[in-house]
C-alpha positions as semicolon CSV with decimal commas, in nm:
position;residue;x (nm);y (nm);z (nm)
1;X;0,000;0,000;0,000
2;X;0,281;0,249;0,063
3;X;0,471;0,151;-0,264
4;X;0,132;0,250;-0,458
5;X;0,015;0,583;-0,286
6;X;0,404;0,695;-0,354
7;X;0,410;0,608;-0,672
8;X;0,051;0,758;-0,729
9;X;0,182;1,084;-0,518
10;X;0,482;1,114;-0,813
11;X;0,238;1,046;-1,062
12;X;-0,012;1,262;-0,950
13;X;0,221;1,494;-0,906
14;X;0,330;1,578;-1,250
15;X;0,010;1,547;-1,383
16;X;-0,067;1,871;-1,181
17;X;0,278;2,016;-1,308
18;X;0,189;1,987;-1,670
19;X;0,314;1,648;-1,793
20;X;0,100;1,392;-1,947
21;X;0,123;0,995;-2,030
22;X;0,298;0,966;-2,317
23;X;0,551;1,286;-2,258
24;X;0,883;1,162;-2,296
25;X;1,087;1,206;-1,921
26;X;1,420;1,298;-1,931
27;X;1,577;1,288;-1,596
28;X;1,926;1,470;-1,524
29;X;2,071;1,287;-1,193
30;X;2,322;1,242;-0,991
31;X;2,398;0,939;-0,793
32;X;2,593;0,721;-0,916
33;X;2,358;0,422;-0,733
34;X;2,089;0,597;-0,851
35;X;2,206;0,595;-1,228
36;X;2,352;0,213;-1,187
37;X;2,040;0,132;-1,149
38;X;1,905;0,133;-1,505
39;X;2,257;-0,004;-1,653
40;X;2,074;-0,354;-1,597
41;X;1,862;-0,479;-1,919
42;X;1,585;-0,527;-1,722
43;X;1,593;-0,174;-1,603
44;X;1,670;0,001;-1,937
45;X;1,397;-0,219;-2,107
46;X;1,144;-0,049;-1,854
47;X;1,300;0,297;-1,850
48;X;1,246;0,250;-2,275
49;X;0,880;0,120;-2,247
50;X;0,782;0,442;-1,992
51;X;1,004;0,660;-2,256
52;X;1,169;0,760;-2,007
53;X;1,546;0,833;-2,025
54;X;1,820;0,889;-1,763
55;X;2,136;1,082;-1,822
56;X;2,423;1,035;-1,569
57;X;2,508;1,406;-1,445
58;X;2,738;1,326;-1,171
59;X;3,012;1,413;-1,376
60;X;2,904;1,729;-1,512
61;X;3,043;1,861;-1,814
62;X;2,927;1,978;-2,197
63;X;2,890;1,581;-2,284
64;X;2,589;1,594;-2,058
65;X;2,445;1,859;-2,230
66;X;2,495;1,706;-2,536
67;X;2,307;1,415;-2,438
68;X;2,029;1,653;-2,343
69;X;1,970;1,872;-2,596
70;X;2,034;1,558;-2,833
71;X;1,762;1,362;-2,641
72;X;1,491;1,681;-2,654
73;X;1,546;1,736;-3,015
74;X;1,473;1,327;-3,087
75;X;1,175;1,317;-2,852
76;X;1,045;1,628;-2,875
77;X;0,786;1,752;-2,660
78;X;0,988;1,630;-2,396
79;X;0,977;1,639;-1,937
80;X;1,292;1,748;-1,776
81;X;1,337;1,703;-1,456
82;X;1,701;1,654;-1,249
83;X;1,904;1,797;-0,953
84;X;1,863;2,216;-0,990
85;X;2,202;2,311;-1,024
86;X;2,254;2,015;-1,373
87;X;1,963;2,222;-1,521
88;X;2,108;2,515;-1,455
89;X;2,419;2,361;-1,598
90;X;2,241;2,283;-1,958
91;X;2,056;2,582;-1,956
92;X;2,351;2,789;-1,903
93;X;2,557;2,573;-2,156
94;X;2,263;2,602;-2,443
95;X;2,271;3,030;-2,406
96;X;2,634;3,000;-2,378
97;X;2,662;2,854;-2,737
98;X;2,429;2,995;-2,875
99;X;2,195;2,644;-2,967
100;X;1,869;2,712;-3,111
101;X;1,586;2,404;-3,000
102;X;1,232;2,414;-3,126
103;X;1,003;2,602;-2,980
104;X;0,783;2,422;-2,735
105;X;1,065;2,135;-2,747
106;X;1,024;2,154;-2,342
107;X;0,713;2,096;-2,190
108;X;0,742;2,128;-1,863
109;X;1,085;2,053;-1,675
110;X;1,097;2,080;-1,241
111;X;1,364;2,031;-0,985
112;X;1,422;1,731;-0,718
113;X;1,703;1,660;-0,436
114;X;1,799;2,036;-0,443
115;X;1,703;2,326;-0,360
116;X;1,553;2,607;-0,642
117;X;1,622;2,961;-0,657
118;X;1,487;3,243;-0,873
119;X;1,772;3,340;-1,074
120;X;1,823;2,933;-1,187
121;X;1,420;2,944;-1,248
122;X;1,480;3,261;-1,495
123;X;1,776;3,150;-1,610
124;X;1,634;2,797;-1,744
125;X;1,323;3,003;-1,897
126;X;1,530;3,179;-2,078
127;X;1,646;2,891;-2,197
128;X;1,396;2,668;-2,335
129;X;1,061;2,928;-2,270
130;X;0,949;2,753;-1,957
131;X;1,027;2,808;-1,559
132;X;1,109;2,490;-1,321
133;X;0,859;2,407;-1,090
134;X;0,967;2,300;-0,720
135;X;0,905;1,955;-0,637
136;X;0,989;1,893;-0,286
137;X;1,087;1,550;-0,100
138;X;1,306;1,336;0,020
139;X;1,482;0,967;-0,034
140;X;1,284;0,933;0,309
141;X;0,918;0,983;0,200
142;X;0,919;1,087;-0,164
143;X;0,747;1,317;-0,309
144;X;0,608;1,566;0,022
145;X;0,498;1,904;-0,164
146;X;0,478;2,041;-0,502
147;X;0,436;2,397;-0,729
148;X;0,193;2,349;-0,945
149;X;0,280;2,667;-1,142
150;X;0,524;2,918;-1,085
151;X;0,531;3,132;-0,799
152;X;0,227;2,887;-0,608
153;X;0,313;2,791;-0,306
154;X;0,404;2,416;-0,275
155;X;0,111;2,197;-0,205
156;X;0,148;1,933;0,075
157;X;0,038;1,593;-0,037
158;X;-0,201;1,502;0,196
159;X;-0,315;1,256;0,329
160;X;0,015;1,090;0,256
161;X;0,189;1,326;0,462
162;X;0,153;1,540;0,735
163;X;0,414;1,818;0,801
164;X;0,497;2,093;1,128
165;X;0,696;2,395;1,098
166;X;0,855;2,425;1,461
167;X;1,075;2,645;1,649
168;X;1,422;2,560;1,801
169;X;1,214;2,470;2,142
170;X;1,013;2,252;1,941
171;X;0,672;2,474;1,949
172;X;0,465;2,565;1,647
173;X;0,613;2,823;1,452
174;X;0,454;3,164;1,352
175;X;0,312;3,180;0,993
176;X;0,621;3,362;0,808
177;X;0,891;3,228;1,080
178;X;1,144;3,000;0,936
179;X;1,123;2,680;1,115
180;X;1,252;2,302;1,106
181;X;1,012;2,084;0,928
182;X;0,902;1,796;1,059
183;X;0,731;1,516;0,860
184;X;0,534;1,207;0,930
185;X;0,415;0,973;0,691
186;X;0,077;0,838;0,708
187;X;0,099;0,530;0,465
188;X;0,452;0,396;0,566
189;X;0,407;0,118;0,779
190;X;0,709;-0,083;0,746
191;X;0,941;0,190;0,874
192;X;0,727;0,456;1,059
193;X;0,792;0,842;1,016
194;X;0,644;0,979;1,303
195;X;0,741;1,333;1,352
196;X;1,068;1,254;1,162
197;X;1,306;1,576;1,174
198;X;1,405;1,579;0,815
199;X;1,669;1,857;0,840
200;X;1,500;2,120;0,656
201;X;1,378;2,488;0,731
202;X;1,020;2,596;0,578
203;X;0,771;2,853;0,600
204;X;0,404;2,893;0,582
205;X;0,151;3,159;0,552
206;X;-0,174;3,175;0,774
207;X;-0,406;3,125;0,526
208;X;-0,321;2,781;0,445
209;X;-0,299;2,665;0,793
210;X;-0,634;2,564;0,962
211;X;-0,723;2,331;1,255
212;X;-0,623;2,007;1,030
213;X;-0,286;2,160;0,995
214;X;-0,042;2,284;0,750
215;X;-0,203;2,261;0,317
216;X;0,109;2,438;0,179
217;X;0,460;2,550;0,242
218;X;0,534;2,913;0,144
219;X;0,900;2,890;0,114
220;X;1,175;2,647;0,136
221;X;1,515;2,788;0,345
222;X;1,705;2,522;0,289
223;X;1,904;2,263;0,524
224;X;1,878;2,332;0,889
225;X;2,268;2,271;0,901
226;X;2,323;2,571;0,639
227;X;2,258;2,827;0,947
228;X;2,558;2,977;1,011
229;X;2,561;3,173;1,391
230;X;2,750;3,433;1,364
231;X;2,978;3,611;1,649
232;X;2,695;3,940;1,735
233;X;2,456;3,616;1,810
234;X;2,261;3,649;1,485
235;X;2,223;3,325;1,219
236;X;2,230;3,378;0,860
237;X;2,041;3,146;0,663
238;X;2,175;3,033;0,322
239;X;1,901;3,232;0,099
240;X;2,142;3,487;0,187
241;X;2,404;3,411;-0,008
242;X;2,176;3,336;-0,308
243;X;2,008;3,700;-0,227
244;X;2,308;3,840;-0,281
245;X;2,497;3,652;-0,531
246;X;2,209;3,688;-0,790
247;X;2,389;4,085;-0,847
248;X;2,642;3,918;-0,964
249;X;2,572;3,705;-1,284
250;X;2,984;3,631;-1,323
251;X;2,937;3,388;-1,060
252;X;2,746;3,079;-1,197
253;X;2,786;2,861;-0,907
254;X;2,892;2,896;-0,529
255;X;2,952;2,701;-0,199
256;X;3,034;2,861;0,121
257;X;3,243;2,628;0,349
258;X;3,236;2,704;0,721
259;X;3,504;2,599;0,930
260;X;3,392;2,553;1,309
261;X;3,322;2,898;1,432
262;X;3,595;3,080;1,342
263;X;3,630;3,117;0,948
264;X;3,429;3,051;0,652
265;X;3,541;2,998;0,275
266;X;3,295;3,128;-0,016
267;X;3,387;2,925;-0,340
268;X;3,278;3,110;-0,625
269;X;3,268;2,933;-0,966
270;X;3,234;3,107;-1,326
271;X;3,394;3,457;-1,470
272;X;3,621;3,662;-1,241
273;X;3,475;3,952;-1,157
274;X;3,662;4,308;-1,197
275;X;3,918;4,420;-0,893
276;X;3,610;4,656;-0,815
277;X;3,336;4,435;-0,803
278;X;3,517;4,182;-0,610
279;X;3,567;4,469;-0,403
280;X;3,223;4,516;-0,338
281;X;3,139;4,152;-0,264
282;X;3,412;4,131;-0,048
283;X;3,264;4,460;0,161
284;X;2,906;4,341;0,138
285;X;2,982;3,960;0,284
286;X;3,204;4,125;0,548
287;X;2,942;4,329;0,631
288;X;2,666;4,065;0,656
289;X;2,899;3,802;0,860
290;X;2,971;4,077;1,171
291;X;3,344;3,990;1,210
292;X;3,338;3,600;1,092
293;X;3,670;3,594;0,932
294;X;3,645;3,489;0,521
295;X;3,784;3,485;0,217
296;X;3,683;3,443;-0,151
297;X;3,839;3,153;-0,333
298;X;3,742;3,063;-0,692
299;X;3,759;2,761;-0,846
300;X;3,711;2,514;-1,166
301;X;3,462;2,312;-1,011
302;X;3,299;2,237;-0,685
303;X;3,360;1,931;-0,493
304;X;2,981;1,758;-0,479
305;X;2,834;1,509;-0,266
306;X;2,842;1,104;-0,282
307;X;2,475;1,157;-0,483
308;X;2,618;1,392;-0,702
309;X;2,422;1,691;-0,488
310;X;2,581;2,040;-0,457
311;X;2,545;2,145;-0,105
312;X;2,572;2,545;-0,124
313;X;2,670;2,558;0,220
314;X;2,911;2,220;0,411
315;X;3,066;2,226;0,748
316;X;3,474;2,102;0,834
């Protein structure tokens, strides 16, 4: 019974986004289990009967765009869907040189394992003509909340799943108020999810909270172990960064690395900027971080995770 209402939730899911049976799914991933998966002929045979087709984007680079772009122009209308930041990738890589695709060649394309900022959102628009929608959930529970369009507010799937926003002391959080989200499952049986702390930061708005509970999440912050406290007491959450970094289009990826309490490195990957915009930046995150020592460092490519994930902010 749990297999079925999570693979009806997925389903469901992205009929609301805008796919339909028989729209071609390409899926950009990461994980290298994940992707060994469907090297089987077993696998591949049923990944080719649901036309659906995985490319392996843990080792990102212009041959995954290829495939891509190659794959959209063969099965055009197509479904893209993949980590956020190997969209961003192609889309940046398809302006970049310039490659003309049909109009209408995507359909509908959304996001999973990461999370989804405006700037990657435009940026993939301008693209191939259409946004990414936010599909929120986790290797845990699947598929937990959705956009149906852009700029909704992500749907919780109920009655699969029932989610809190809390405080630090564990108390309901104000509508607005960043808080941890905590998720139980209501169809997982095997391995109960009862108030599972998931390691996330959401908020809501009070109009889609009622006596039931929480309907939809307003906003996604990000992991819980992104905060960074600061020396004046204050804790910056990692939309910062993303705020800020969005004034400065050089910089198509970053990762800030924070190193116990003392120091913090922001990798910046993409263009170097001019002495007197890196200048700026250096003023504005000295500024925001109240003393935290930094520095800037920029690199070829970030390190990512065992899944293939790029975590925009990692402790050492």
């Amino acid at each position: 019974q749990m297999l079925r209402a999570v693979t009806a939730a997925v389903f469901y899911t992205r009929l609301r986004m805008g796919w339909r049976p028989g729209i071609p799914i390409i899926c950009a991933w990461g994980s290298e289990r994940d992707v060994g998966k469907a090297r089987g002929w077993r696998a591949r045979m049923r990944w080719a009967i649901r036309r659906q087709y995985l490319i392996d984007g843990y080792r990102l680079n212009e041959k995954t765009a290829d495939q891509v772009i190659a794959l959209v122009r063969r099965c055009r209308p197509v479904a893209l869907f993949g980590f956020t930041s190997m969209l961003e990738f192609v889309a940046r890589s398809v302006l970049e040189r310039g490659i003309a695709l049909p109009q209408d060649a995507i359909r509908v394309a959304w996001n999973g394992g990461e999370m989804l900022f405006d700037h990657q959102r435009a940026l993939f628009r301008k693209a191939f003509g259409v946004p990414i929608l936010n599909l929120y959930g986790g290797r845990e529970l699947s598929a937990m909340a959705f956009e149906s369009f852009e700029g909704a507010r992500l749907q919780i799937l109920r009655p699969l799943v029932y989610l809190e926003i809390v405080d630090d002391a564990g108390k309901p959080a104000l509508p607005g108020e960043p808080g941890r989200v905590i998720a139980t499952s209501l169809v997982c049986r095997g391995t109960p999810f009862l108030r599972y702390d998931i390691g996330d930061l959401a908020s809501y708005n009070a109009s889609d909270q009622d006596e039931s509970g929480i309907r939809a999440l307003d906003l996604l912050h990000g992991r819980r172990s992104a905060v960074i406290p600061l020396p004046d007491g204050r804790r910056l959450h990692c939309l910062f960064w993303n705020h800020l970094l969005k004034d400065y289009p050089e910089v198509h990826q970053f990762q800030v690395v924070l190193r116990g309490s003392t120091s913090l490195t922001l990798r910046l990957k993409g263009q170097q900027l001019a002495d007197s915009r890196q200048a700026e930046l250096r003023y504005l995150v000295q500024r925001a971080l109240g003393g935290l020592a930094f520095d800037l460092e920029w690199c070829e490519r970030l390190p990512l995770t065992s899944q293939g994930k790029l975590l925009q902010v990692i402790r050492e």
